[in-house]
PDB file of C-alpha atoms in Angstrom:
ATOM      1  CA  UNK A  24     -11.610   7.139  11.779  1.00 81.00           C
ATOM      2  CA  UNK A  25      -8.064   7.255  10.742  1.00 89.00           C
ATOM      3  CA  UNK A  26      -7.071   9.530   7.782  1.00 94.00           C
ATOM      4  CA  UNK A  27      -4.482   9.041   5.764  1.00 96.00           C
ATOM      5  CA  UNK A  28      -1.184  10.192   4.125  1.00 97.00           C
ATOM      6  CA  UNK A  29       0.861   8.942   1.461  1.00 97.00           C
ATOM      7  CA  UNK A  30       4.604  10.576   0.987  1.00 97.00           C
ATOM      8  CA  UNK A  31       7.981   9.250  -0.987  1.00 97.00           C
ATOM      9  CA  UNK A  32       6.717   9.266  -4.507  1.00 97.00           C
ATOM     10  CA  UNK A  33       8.721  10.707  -7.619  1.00 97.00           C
ATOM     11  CA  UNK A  34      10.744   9.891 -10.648  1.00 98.00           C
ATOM     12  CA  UNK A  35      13.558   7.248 -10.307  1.00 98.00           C
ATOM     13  CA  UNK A  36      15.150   5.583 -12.767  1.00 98.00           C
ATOM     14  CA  UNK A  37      14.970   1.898 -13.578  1.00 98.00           C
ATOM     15  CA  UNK A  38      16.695  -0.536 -11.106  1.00 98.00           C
ATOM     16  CA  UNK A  39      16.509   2.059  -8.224  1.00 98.00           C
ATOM     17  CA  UNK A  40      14.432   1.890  -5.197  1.00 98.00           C
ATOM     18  CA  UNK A  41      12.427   3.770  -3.269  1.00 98.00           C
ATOM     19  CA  UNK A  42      10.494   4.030   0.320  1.00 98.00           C
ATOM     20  CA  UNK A  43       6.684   5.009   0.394  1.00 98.00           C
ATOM     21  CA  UNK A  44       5.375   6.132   3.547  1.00 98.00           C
ATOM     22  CA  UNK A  45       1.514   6.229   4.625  1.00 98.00           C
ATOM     23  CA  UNK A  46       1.224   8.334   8.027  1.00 97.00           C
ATOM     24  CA  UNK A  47      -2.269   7.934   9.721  1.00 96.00           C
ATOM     25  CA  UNK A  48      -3.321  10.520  11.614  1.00 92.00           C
ATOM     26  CA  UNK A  49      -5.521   9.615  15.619  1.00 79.00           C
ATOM     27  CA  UNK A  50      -5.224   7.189  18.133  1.00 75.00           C
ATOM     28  CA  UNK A  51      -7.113   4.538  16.529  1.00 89.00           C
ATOM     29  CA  UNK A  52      -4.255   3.834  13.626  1.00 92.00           C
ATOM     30  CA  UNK A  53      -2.911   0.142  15.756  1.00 93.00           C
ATOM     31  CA  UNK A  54      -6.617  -0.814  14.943  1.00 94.00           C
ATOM     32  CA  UNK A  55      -6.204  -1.091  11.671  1.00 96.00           C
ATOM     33  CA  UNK A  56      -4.607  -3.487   9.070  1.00 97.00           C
ATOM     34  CA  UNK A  57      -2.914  -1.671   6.200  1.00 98.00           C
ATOM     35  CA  UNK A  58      -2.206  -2.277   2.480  1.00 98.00           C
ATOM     36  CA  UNK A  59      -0.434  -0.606  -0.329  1.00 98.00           C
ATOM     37  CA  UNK A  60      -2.028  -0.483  -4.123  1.00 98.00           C
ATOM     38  CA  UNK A  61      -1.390   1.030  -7.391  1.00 98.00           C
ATOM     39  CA  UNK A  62      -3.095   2.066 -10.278  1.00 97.00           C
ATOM     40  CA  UNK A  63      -1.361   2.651 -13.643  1.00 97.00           C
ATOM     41  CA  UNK A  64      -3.174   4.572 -16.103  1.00 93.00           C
ATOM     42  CA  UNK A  65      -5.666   2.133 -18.403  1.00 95.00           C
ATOM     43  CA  UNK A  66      -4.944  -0.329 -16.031  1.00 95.00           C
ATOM     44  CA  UNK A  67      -6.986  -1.941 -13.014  1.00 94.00           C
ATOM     45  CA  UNK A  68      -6.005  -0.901  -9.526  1.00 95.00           C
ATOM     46  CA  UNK A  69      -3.922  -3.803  -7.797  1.00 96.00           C
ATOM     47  CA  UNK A  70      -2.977  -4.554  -4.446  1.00 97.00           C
ATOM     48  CA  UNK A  71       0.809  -4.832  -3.712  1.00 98.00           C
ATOM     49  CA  UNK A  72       1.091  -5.872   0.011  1.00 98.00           C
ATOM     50  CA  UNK A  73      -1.028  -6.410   3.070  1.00 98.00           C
ATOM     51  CA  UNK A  74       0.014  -5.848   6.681  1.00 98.00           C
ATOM     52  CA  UNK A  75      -1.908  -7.092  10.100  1.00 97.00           C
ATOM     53  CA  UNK A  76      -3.060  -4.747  12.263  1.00 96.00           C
ATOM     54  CA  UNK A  77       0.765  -5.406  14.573  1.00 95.00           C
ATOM     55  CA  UNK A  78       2.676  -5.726  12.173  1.00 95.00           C
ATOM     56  CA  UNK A  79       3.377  -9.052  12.377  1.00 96.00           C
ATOM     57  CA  UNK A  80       1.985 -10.734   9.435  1.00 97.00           C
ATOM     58  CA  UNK A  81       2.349  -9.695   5.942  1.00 98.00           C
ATOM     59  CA  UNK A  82       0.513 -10.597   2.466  1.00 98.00           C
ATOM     60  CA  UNK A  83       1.878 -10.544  -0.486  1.00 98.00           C
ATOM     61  CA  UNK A  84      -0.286 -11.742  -3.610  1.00 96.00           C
ATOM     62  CA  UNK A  85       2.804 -13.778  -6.030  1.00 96.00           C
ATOM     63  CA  UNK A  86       3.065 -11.312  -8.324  1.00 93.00           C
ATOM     64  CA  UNK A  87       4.767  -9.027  -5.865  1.00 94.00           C
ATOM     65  CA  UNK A  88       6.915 -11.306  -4.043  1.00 95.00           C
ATOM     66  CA  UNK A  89      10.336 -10.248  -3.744  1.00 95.00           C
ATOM     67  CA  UNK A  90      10.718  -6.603  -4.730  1.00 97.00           C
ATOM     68  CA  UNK A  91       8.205  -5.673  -2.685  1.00 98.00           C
ATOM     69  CA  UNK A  92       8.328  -5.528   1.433  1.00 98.00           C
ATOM     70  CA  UNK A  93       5.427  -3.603   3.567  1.00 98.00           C
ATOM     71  CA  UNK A  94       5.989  -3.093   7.252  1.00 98.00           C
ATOM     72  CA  UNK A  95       3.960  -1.270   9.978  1.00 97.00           C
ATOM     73  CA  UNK A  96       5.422   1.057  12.775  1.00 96.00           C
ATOM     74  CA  UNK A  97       2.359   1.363  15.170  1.00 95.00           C
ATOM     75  CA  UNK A  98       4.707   3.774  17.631  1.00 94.00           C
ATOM     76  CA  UNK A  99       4.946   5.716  14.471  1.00 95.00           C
ATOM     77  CA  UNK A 100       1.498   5.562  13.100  1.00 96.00           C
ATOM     78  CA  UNK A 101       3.303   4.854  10.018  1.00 97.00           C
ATOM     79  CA  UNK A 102       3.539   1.789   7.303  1.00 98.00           C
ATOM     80  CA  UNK A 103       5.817   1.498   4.794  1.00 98.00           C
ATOM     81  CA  UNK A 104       6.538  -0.004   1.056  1.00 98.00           C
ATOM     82  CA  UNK A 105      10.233  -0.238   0.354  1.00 98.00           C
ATOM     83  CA  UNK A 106      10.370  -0.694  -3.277  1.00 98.00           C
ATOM     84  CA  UNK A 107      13.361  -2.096  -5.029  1.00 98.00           C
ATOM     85  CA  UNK A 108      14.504  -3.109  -8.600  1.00 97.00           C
ATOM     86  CA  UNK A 109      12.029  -0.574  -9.861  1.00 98.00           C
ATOM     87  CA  UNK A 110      10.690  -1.325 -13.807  1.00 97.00           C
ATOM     88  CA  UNK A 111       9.196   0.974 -16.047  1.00 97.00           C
ATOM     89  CA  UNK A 112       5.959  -1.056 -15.664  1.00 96.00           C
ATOM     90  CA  UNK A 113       6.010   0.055 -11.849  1.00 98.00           C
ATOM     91  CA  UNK A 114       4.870   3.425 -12.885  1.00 98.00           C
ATOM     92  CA  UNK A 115       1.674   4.076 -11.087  1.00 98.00           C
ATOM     93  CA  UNK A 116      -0.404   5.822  -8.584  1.00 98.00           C
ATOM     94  CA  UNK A 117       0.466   4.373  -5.298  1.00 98.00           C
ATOM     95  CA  UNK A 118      -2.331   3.948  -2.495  1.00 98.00           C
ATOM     96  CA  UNK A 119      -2.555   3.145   1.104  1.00 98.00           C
ATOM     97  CA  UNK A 120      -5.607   1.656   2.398  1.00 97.00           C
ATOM     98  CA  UNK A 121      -6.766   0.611   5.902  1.00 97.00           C
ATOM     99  CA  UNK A 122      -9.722  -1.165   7.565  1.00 96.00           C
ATOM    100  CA  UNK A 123      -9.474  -2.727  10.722  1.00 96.00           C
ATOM    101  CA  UNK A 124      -9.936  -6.335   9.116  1.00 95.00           C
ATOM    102  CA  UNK A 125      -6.725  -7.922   6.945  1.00 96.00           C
ATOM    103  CA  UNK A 126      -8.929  -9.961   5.059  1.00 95.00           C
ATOM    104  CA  UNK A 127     -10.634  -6.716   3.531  1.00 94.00           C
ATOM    105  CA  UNK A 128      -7.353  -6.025   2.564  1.00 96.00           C
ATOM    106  CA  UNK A 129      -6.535  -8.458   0.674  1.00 96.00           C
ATOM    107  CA  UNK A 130      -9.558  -9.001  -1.342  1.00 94.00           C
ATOM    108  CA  UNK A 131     -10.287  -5.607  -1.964  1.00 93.00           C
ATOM    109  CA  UNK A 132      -9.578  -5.745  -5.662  1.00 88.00           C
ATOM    110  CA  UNK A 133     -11.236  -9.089  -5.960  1.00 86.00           C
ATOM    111  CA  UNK A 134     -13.982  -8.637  -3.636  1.00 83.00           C
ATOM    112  CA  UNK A 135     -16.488  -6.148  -4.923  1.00 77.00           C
ATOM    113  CA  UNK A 136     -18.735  -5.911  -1.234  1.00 77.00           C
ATOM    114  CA  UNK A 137     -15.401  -5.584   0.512  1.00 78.00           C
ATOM    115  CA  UNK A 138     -13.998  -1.796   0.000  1.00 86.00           C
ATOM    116  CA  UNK A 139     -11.269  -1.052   2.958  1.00 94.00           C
ATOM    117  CA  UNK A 140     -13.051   1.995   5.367  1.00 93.00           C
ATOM    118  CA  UNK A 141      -9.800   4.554   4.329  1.00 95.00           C
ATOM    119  CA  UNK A 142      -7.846   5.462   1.854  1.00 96.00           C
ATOM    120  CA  UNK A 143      -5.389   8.286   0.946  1.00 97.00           C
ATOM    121  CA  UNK A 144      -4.810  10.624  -1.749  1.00 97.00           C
ATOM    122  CA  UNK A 145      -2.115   8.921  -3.716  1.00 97.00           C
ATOM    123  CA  UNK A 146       1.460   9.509  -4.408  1.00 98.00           C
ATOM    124  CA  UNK A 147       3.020   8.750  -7.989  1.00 98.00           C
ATOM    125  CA  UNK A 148       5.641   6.639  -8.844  1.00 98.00           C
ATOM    126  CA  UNK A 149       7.516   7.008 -12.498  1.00 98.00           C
ATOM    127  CA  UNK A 150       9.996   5.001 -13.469  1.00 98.00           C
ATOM    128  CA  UNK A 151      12.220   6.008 -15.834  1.00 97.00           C
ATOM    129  CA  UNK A 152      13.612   3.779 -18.435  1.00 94.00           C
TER     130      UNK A 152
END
């Protein structure tokens, strides 16, 4: 099973950007489909992007279309969130997730019997006003 890293978090201020990086650690880490949540405090936790197990095919649910962009580097073991046009309201724990099905992915806030296999730690995001 693939563990999981997140790194790239910290204070910004509003209107910057930022790059989150999720490093997987064993062999196994092309066999997986990836995705990037984020949990503010009070709030629910809420996917951001979704990313086929290639690379190739991205999700994004409408709310975080456009200053949002995941991408996978399998060579790497790596996927990424740039994050741009940052908002106070962007403040949040930021997850990566993986389980070798997309769909799992992409429902897992929605989807009660489908909880991706891994997750990492976190890394926080603040966004100052």
């Amino acid at each position: 099973q693939v563990q999981l890293v997140e790194s790239g978090g910290g204070l910004v201020q509003a209107g910057g950007s930022l790059r989150l990086s999720c490093a997987g650690s064993g062999r196994t880490f092309n066999n997986y489909a990836m995705g990037w949540f984020r949990q503010a405090p009070g709030k629910e936790r809420e996917l951001i992007a979704a990313v086929s197990r290639g690379g190739g095919s991205q999700y994004y649910p409408d709310s975080m279309k456009g200053r949002f962009s995941i991408s996978k580097d399998n060579a790497k073991n790596t996927v990424y969130l740039q994050m741009i046009s940052l908002k106070p309201d962007d403040t949040a724990v930021y997850y990566c997730a993986a389980d070798p099905i997309l769909h799992s992915i992409i429902v897992a806030t929605t989807d009660k019997d489908r909880n991706p296999e891994v997750w990492g730690q976190g890394t926080q995001v603040t966004v100052s006003s």
